[in-house]
Amino acid sequence: MNERLQHVSQDRLINETNIREILIEMVTKWEFILILLFLGVIIFFSNASPYFLDYFNMMNTTFNFMEKAIMALPMIFAIMCGDIDISIASTLALSSFGMGLASSMGAGTPEIVIIGLSIGIVAGVFNGLLVTGLKIPAIAVTLGSQSLFRGISQAFLEDKAFTKYPESFGYFGQGYVGDSLIPFELVLFLVLAVIMGFLLHKTAYGRKVYAIGNSSTAARFSGVSVNRIRFTNLVLNGLFAGIAAVLLTSRIGSTRPNIAVGWDMEAITLVVLGGVSIIGGKGNIFGVIIAVFLLGYLKFGMGLLNFSAKSMIITTGFLLIAAVLIPEMLNTVKAKRKLRKQQG
């Protein structure tokens, strides 16, 4: 009888230990911390302003950050592989310029959209060929193409702007799904996030991305076509910049020389804040999605309370530093704990 009670007691102790380990593992994940921060933002601003937790406002404010969020999705793949694309905002500007030029020459909505996406793809192919064909680091290539793409649109536009687009073109950046108050941009982002999440987490392509990020040399010896994956990632960045160009140009109804200036850094900020390691190999789509809504609604709430633009920049910088430091600190604590457990 005593022996049986002893076994039951040991089983209970093992179960309690396992549950404690699972809880510790869960609460020390960066995504869990992001969820807490997001809930904190919602609670704080809903108490601070009666206009924050309004359904119409909550939906409409997503127009302000969905284009950047869409640009961030393929950036996850590039950064996971140890690359980066800082030319995406300039690609957007070039695509917008192409669409504006086509519209001024009488093109309809389908042609304008195709031109915008095609320019994005061509820009991505341009970057991809230079990075993988000539073995030039992605940051150097995209730094150059950032100036090149922006320079082309500015040289042709000078201080002018394209402001005439077909009425039906406005739906992409201003429309709602059916009779609801759900913006088309928000639905498009969620659909693209599901597709990219499936690609990263459930396919061989995604596993190769992780493998390259952890060690491109080891991945190459394992038979992974490293250059092909990196090339595809950069083309995807171009394509998604083209999609963002369609949405943004449609939303504001014009193409100007300074369109989307600085958006490349904001898209990269979303990726890093979402927990994707800047040196590659670690991260997931879920963290970036939380980061998108956390930062979007944080800025919305700060705007309602008349915080200055400088305050928003400082807060974003603080969150970004926290996103880099805290996961590293948690990993260090976990490693030490695991070592102590093995020694004990």
CSV table of C-alpha atoms in Angstrom, one decimal:
chain,number,residue,atom,x,y,z
A,1,MET,CA,0.0,0.0,0.0
A,2,ASN,CA,2.8,2.4,1.0
A,3,GLU,CA,4.7,1.5,-2.2
A,4,ARG,CA,1.6,2.3,-4.3
A,5,LEU,CA,1.2,5.7,-2.5
A,6,GLN,CA,4.9,6.4,-3.2
A,7,HIS,CA,4.4,5.7,-6.9
A,8,VAL,CA,1.4,8.0,-7.0
A,9,SER,CA,3.3,10.7,-5.2
A,10,GLN,CA,6.2,10.4,-7.7
A,11,ASP,CA,3.9,10.6,-10.7
A,12,ARG,CA,2.2,13.6,-9.3
A,13,LEU,CA,5.5,15.3,-8.7
A,14,ILE,CA,6.6,14.5,-12.3
A,15,ASN,CA,3.4,15.9,-13.7
A,16,GLU,CA,3.7,19.1,-11.6
A,17,THR,CA,7.3,19.5,-12.8
A,18,ASN,CA,6.3,19.0,-16.4
A,19,ILE,CA,3.4,21.5,-16.1
A,20,ARG,CA,5.7,24.1,-14.5
A,21,GLU,CA,8.3,23.6,-17.3
A,22,ILE,CA,5.6,24.1,-19.9
A,23,LEU,CA,4.3,27.3,-18.2
A,24,ILE,CA,7.8,28.7,-17.9
A,25,GLU,CA,8.6,27.9,-21.5
A,26,MET,CA,5.3,29.6,-22.6
A,27,VAL,CA,5.6,32.8,-20.5
A,28,THR,CA,9.2,33.3,-21.6
A,29,LYS,CA,8.4,33.3,-25.3
A,30,TRP,CA,8.7,36.7,-27.0
A,31,GLU,CA,5.3,36.2,-28.7
A,32,PHE,CA,3.7,35.8,-25.2
A,33,ILE,CA,5.3,39.1,-24.1
A,34,LEU,CA,4.0,40.8,-27.3
A,35,ILE,CA,0.5,39.6,-26.6
A,36,LEU,CA,0.7,41.0,-23.0
A,37,LEU,CA,2.0,44.3,-24.4
A,38,PHE,CA,-0.9,44.4,-27.0
A,39,LEU,CA,-3.5,43.8,-24.3
A,40,GLY,CA,-1.8,46.5,-22.2
A,41,VAL,CA,-2.1,48.9,-25.1
A,42,ILE,CA,-5.8,48.1,-25.6
A,43,ILE,CA,-6.6,48.4,-21.9
A,44,PHE,CA,-4.7,51.6,-21.4
A,45,PHE,CA,-6.0,53.6,-24.4
A,46,SER,CA,-9.5,52.3,-24.1
A,47,ASN,CA,-9.5,53.9,-20.6
A,48,ALA,CA,-7.7,57.0,-21.7
A,49,SER,CA,-9.9,57.8,-24.7
A,50,PRO,CA,-13.6,57.0,-25.4
A,51,TYR,CA,-12.9,57.0,-29.1
A,52,PHE,CA,-10.2,54.2,-29.0
A,53,LEU,CA,-12.4,51.1,-28.6
A,54,ASP,CA,-14.8,52.2,-31.2
A,55,TYR,CA,-15.4,49.5,-33.9
A,56,PHE,CA,-15.4,52.0,-36.8
A,57,ASN,CA,-12.2,53.6,-35.6
A,58,MET,CA,-10.5,50.3,-34.9
A,59,MET,CA,-11.3,49.1,-38.4
A,60,ASN,CA,-10.5,52.4,-40.2
A,61,THR,CA,-7.1,52.9,-38.5
A,62,THR,CA,-5.8,49.7,-40.1
A,63,PHE,CA,-5.7,51.6,-43.4
A,64,ASN,CA,-2.7,53.4,-41.9
A,65,PHE,CA,-0.5,50.4,-41.4
A,66,MET,CA,-1.7,47.5,-43.6
A,67,GLU,CA,0.6,48.4,-46.6
A,68,LYS,CA,3.7,48.4,-44.3
A,69,ALA,CA,2.4,45.1,-42.8
A,70,ILE,CA,2.2,43.5,-46.2
A,71,MET,CA,5.7,44.6,-47.1
A,72,ALA,CA,6.9,43.0,-43.9
A,73,LEU,CA,5.7,39.5,-44.7
A,74,PRO,CA,8.3,38.5,-47.3
A,75,MET,CA,10.9,40.5,-45.4
A,76,ILE,CA,10.7,37.8,-42.8
A,77,PHE,CA,12.0,35.3,-45.3
A,78,ALA,CA,14.9,37.5,-46.4
A,79,ILE,CA,16.0,38.3,-42.8
A,80,MET,CA,15.6,34.7,-41.8
A,81,CYS,CA,18.1,33.8,-44.5
A,82,GLY,CA,20.6,36.5,-43.3
A,83,ASP,CA,19.7,38.9,-46.1
A,84,ILE,CA,17.8,42.2,-46.0
A,85,ASP,CA,16.0,44.4,-48.6
A,86,ILE,CA,16.1,48.1,-47.8
A,87,SER,CA,14.9,49.1,-51.3
A,88,ILE,CA,11.2,48.0,-50.9
A,89,ALA,CA,9.9,51.6,-50.2
A,90,SER,CA,11.8,52.8,-53.4
A,91,THR,CA,10.3,49.8,-55.3
A,92,LEU,CA,6.9,50.9,-54.1
A,93,ALA,CA,7.7,54.4,-55.4
A,94,LEU,CA,8.8,53.1,-58.8
A,95,SER,CA,5.7,50.9,-59.1
A,96,SER,CA,3.5,53.8,-58.2
A,97,PHE,CA,5.2,56.0,-60.8
A,98,GLY,CA,4.7,53.3,-63.4
A,99,MET,CA,1.0,53.0,-62.5
A,100,GLY,CA,0.6,56.8,-62.6
A,101,LEU,CA,2.2,57.1,-66.0
A,102,ALA,CA,0.0,54.3,-67.3
A,103,SER,CA,-3.1,55.9,-65.9
A,104,SER,CA,-2.2,59.3,-67.5
A,105,MET,CA,-1.9,57.5,-70.8
A,106,GLY,CA,-5.5,56.1,-70.4
A,107,ALA,CA,-4.9,52.6,-69.0
A,108,GLY,CA,-7.7,51.0,-67.1
A,109,THR,CA,-7.7,49.5,-63.6
A,110,PRO,CA,-6.6,45.9,-64.6
A,111,GLU,CA,-3.7,47.3,-66.6
A,112,ILE,CA,-2.6,49.6,-63.9
A,113,VAL,CA,-2.6,46.9,-61.3
A,114,ILE,CA,-0.6,44.5,-63.6
A,115,ILE,CA,1.9,47.2,-64.3
A,116,GLY,CA,2.4,48.0,-60.6
A,117,LEU,CA,2.9,44.3,-59.7
A,118,SER,CA,5.2,43.7,-62.7
A,119,ILE,CA,7.5,46.6,-61.8
A,120,GLY,CA,7.7,45.2,-58.3
A,121,ILE,CA,8.7,41.7,-59.6
A,122,VAL,CA,11.3,43.2,-62.0
A,123,ALA,CA,12.8,45.2,-59.2
A,124,GLY,CA,13.0,42.0,-57.1
A,125,VAL,CA,14.6,40.1,-59.9
A,126,PHE,CA,17.1,42.9,-60.4
A,127,ASN,CA,18.1,42.7,-56.7
A,128,GLY,CA,18.1,38.9,-56.7
A,129,LEU,CA,20.4,38.6,-59.7
A,130,LEU,CA,22.9,41.0,-58.3
A,131,VAL,CA,22.9,39.3,-54.8
A,132,THR,CA,23.0,35.7,-55.9
A,133,GLY,CA,24.7,36.1,-59.3
A,134,LEU,CA,27.5,38.5,-58.4
A,135,LYS,CA,27.7,37.4,-54.8
A,136,ILE,CA,27.2,40.9,-53.5
A,137,PRO,CA,25.8,41.3,-50.0
A,138,ALA,CA,22.1,42.0,-50.1
A,139,ILE,CA,22.4,45.2,-47.9
A,140,ALA,CA,24.9,46.7,-50.4
A,141,VAL,CA,22.8,45.8,-53.5
A,142,THR,CA,19.5,47.1,-52.0
A,143,LEU,CA,21.2,50.2,-50.7
A,144,GLY,CA,22.2,51.0,-54.3
A,145,SER,CA,18.8,50.0,-55.7
A,146,GLN,CA,17.1,52.1,-53.0
A,147,SER,CA,18.6,55.2,-54.5
A,148,LEU,CA,18.3,54.0,-58.1
A,149,PHE,CA,14.5,53.2,-57.9
A,150,ARG,CA,13.7,56.3,-56.0
A,151,GLY,CA,15.9,58.4,-58.2
A,152,ILE,CA,14.1,57.2,-61.4
A,153,SER,CA,10.7,58.1,-60.1
A,154,GLN,CA,11.9,61.5,-58.8
A,155,ALA,CA,13.8,62.3,-62.0
A,156,PHE,CA,10.6,61.9,-64.1
A,157,LEU,CA,8.2,63.3,-61.6
A,158,GLU,CA,10.3,66.3,-60.4
A,159,ASP,CA,7.8,68.3,-58.3
A,160,LYS,CA,4.8,67.0,-60.2
A,161,ALA,CA,2.3,64.3,-59.3
A,162,PHE,CA,0.0,61.9,-61.0
A,163,THR,CA,-3.5,62.4,-59.6
A,164,LYS,CA,-5.9,61.0,-62.1
A,165,TYR,CA,-6.8,57.3,-61.6
A,166,PRO,CA,-10.0,55.4,-62.7
A,167,GLU,CA,-12.7,55.5,-60.1
A,168,SER,CA,-12.7,51.7,-59.7
A,169,PHE,CA,-9.0,51.7,-58.8
A,170,GLY,CA,-9.9,53.4,-55.5
A,171,TYR,CA,-11.5,50.2,-54.2
A,172,PHE,CA,-8.1,48.5,-53.4
A,173,GLY,CA,-7.0,51.1,-50.9
A,174,GLN,CA,-10.3,52.6,-49.8
A,175,GLY,CA,-12.9,49.8,-50.2
A,176,TYR,CA,-14.6,47.6,-47.7
A,177,VAL,CA,-15.6,44.0,-48.0
A,178,GLY,CA,-19.3,43.8,-49.0
A,179,ASP,CA,-21.5,45.9,-46.8
A,180,SER,CA,-19.3,45.5,-43.8
A,181,LEU,CA,-16.9,48.0,-42.2
A,182,ILE,CA,-14.0,45.6,-42.7
A,183,PRO,CA,-11.4,47.2,-45.0
A,184,PHE,CA,-10.3,45.2,-48.1
A,185,GLU,CA,-6.7,45.9,-47.2
A,186,LEU,CA,-7.1,44.2,-43.8
A,187,VAL,CA,-8.6,41.1,-45.3
A,188,LEU,CA,-5.9,41.0,-48.0
A,189,PHE,CA,-3.2,41.2,-45.3
A,190,LEU,CA,-4.7,38.4,-43.3
A,191,VAL,CA,-5.0,36.2,-46.4
A,192,LEU,CA,-1.4,36.9,-47.4
A,193,ALA,CA,-0.2,36.3,-43.8
A,194,VAL,CA,-1.9,32.8,-43.8
A,195,ILE,CA,-0.3,31.9,-47.2
A,196,MET,CA,3.2,33.1,-46.1
A,197,GLY,CA,2.8,31.4,-42.7
A,198,PHE,CA,1.9,28.1,-44.4
A,199,LEU,CA,4.9,28.6,-46.8
A,200,LEU,CA,7.3,29.2,-43.9
A,201,HIS,CA,6.0,26.7,-41.3
A,202,LYS,CA,4.5,23.8,-43.3
A,203,THR,CA,6.5,23.4,-46.5
A,204,ALA,CA,10.0,22.2,-47.5
A,205,TYR,CA,10.7,25.8,-48.7
A,206,GLY,CA,10.2,27.1,-45.2
A,207,ARG,CA,12.4,24.4,-43.7
A,208,LYS,CA,15.1,25.4,-46.2
A,209,VAL,CA,14.8,29.0,-45.1
A,210,TYR,CA,15.4,28.1,-41.5
A,211,ALA,CA,18.3,25.9,-42.5
A,212,ILE,CA,20.0,28.7,-44.5
A,213,GLY,CA,19.5,31.1,-41.6
A,214,ASN,CA,21.2,28.7,-39.2
A,215,SER,CA,24.1,27.9,-41.5
A,216,SER,CA,24.1,28.5,-45.2
A,217,THR,CA,27.2,26.4,-45.6
A,218,ALA,CA,25.7,23.4,-43.9
A,219,ALA,CA,22.5,23.9,-45.9
A,220,ARG,CA,24.4,24.0,-49.1
A,221,PHE,CA,26.2,20.7,-48.2
A,222,SER,CA,22.8,19.2,-47.4
A,223,GLY,CA,21.7,19.8,-50.9
A,224,VAL,CA,19.7,23.0,-50.4
A,225,SER,CA,19.8,25.4,-53.4
A,226,VAL,CA,20.8,28.4,-51.2
A,227,ASN,CA,21.0,30.9,-54.1
A,228,ARG,CA,17.6,29.9,-55.5
A,229,ILE,CA,15.9,30.4,-52.1
A,230,ARG,CA,17.6,33.8,-51.5
A,231,PHE,CA,16.7,34.9,-55.1
A,232,THR,CA,13.0,33.9,-54.6
A,233,ASN,CA,12.9,35.8,-51.3
A,234,LEU,CA,14.1,39.0,-52.9
A,235,VAL,CA,11.6,38.5,-55.8
A,236,LEU,CA,8.8,38.1,-53.2
A,237,ASN,CA,9.9,41.3,-51.6
A,238,GLY,CA,9.6,43.1,-54.9
A,239,LEU,CA,6.2,41.6,-55.6
A,240,PHE,CA,4.8,42.5,-52.2
A,241,ALA,CA,6.2,46.1,-52.6
A,242,GLY,CA,4.2,46.1,-55.8
A,243,ILE,CA,1.1,45.0,-54.0
A,244,ALA,CA,1.7,47.7,-51.4
A,245,ALA,CA,2.1,50.3,-54.2
A,246,VAL,CA,-1.3,49.3,-55.6
A,247,LEU,CA,-2.9,49.7,-52.2
A,248,LEU,CA,-1.2,53.0,-51.2
A,249,THR,CA,-1.6,54.7,-54.6
A,250,SER,CA,-5.3,53.6,-54.6
A,251,ARG,CA,-5.8,54.9,-51.0
A,252,ILE,CA,-4.2,58.4,-51.5
A,253,GLY,CA,-5.3,58.6,-55.1
A,254,SER,CA,-2.0,60.1,-56.3
A,255,THR,CA,1.7,59.4,-57.0
A,256,ARG,CA,4.2,61.9,-55.6
A,257,PRO,CA,8.0,61.9,-55.5
A,258,ASN,CA,8.2,61.4,-51.8
A,259,ILE,CA,5.6,58.6,-51.6
A,260,ALA,CA,6.4,56.0,-48.8
A,261,VAL,CA,9.7,57.6,-47.8
A,262,GLY,CA,11.1,55.7,-44.8
A,263,TRP,CA,8.7,52.8,-45.1
A,264,ASP,CA,11.5,50.2,-45.7
A,265,MET,CA,12.8,50.8,-42.2
A,266,GLU,CA,9.3,50.6,-40.7
A,267,ALA,CA,8.7,47.3,-42.4
A,268,ILE,CA,12.0,46.0,-41.0
A,269,THR,CA,11.0,47.3,-37.6
A,270,LEU,CA,7.8,45.2,-37.7
A,271,VAL,CA,9.8,42.1,-38.5
A,272,VAL,CA,12.4,42.6,-35.8
A,273,LEU,CA,9.8,43.6,-33.2
A,274,GLY,CA,8.0,40.4,-34.1
A,275,GLY,CA,10.9,38.4,-32.8
A,276,VAL,CA,12.7,37.5,-36.1
A,277,SER,CA,16.4,37.3,-35.4
A,278,ILE,CA,18.3,40.0,-37.4
A,279,ILE,CA,21.1,37.5,-37.9
A,280,GLY,CA,18.7,34.9,-39.3
A,281,GLY,CA,17.5,31.4,-38.5
A,282,LYS,CA,14.9,32.3,-35.8
A,283,GLY,CA,11.4,33.7,-35.9
A,284,ASN,CA,7.8,33.1,-37.1
A,285,ILE,CA,4.9,34.8,-38.8
A,286,PHE,CA,2.7,34.9,-35.7
A,287,GLY,CA,5.1,37.2,-33.8
A,288,VAL,CA,5.2,39.6,-36.7
A,289,ILE,CA,1.4,39.7,-37.0
A,290,ILE,CA,1.1,40.6,-33.3
A,291,ALA,CA,3.8,43.3,-33.8
A,292,VAL,CA,1.9,44.8,-36.7
A,293,PHE,CA,-1.3,45.3,-34.6
A,294,LEU,CA,0.6,46.2,-31.4
A,295,LEU,CA,2.5,49.0,-33.2
A,296,GLY,CA,-0.4,50.1,-35.3
A,297,TYR,CA,-2.9,50.5,-32.4
A,298,LEU,CA,-0.1,52.0,-30.2
A,299,LYS,CA,0.4,54.8,-32.7
A,300,PHE,CA,-3.4,55.2,-33.1
A,301,GLY,CA,-3.9,55.5,-29.3
A,302,MET,CA,-0.9,57.9,-29.0
A,303,GLY,CA,-2.4,60.0,-31.9
A,304,LEU,CA,-5.8,60.2,-30.1
A,305,LEU,CA,-4.0,61.5,-27.0
A,306,ASN,CA,-2.1,64.0,-29.1
A,307,PHE,CA,1.3,62.5,-28.4
A,308,SER,CA,3.9,64.2,-30.6
A,309,ALA,CA,5.6,62.4,-33.5
A,310,LYS,CA,8.9,62.4,-31.6
A,311,SER,CA,7.2,60.5,-28.8
A,312,MET,CA,6.0,57.8,-31.2
A,313,ILE,CA,9.5,57.5,-32.6
A,314,ILE,CA,11.1,57.2,-29.2
A,315,THR,CA,8.5,54.6,-28.1
A,316,THR,CA,9.0,52.6,-31.3
A,317,GLY,CA,12.8,52.7,-30.7
A,318,PHE,CA,12.4,51.5,-27.2
A,319,LEU,CA,10.2,48.6,-28.3
A,320,LEU,CA,12.7,47.7,-31.0
A,321,ILE,CA,15.6,47.6,-28.5
A,322,ALA,CA,13.5,45.5,-26.1
A,323,ALA,CA,12.7,43.1,-29.0
A,324,VAL,CA,16.4,42.5,-29.5
A,325,LEU,CA,17.5,42.4,-25.9
A,326,ILE,CA,14.7,40.5,-24.1
A,327,PRO,CA,14.8,37.3,-26.3
A,328,GLU,CA,18.5,37.2,-25.9
A,329,MET,CA,18.2,37.6,-22.1
A,330,LEU,CA,15.5,34.9,-21.9
A,331,ASN,CA,17.6,32.5,-24.0
A,332,THR,CA,20.6,33.1,-21.6
A,333,VAL,CA,18.4,32.4,-18.6
A,334,LYS,CA,16.9,29.3,-20.1
A,335,ALA,CA,20.4,28.0,-21.1
A,336,LYS,CA,21.7,28.5,-17.5
A,337,ARG,CA,18.6,26.9,-16.1
A,338,LYS,CA,18.9,23.9,-18.3
A,339,LEU,CA,22.6,23.5,-17.4
A,340,ARG,CA,21.8,23.7,-13.7
A,341,LYS,CA,19.1,21.0,-14.2
A,342,GLN,CA,21.5,18.7,-16.0
A,343,GLN,CA,24.2,19.2,-13.3
A,344,GLY,CA,21.7,18.7,-10.5
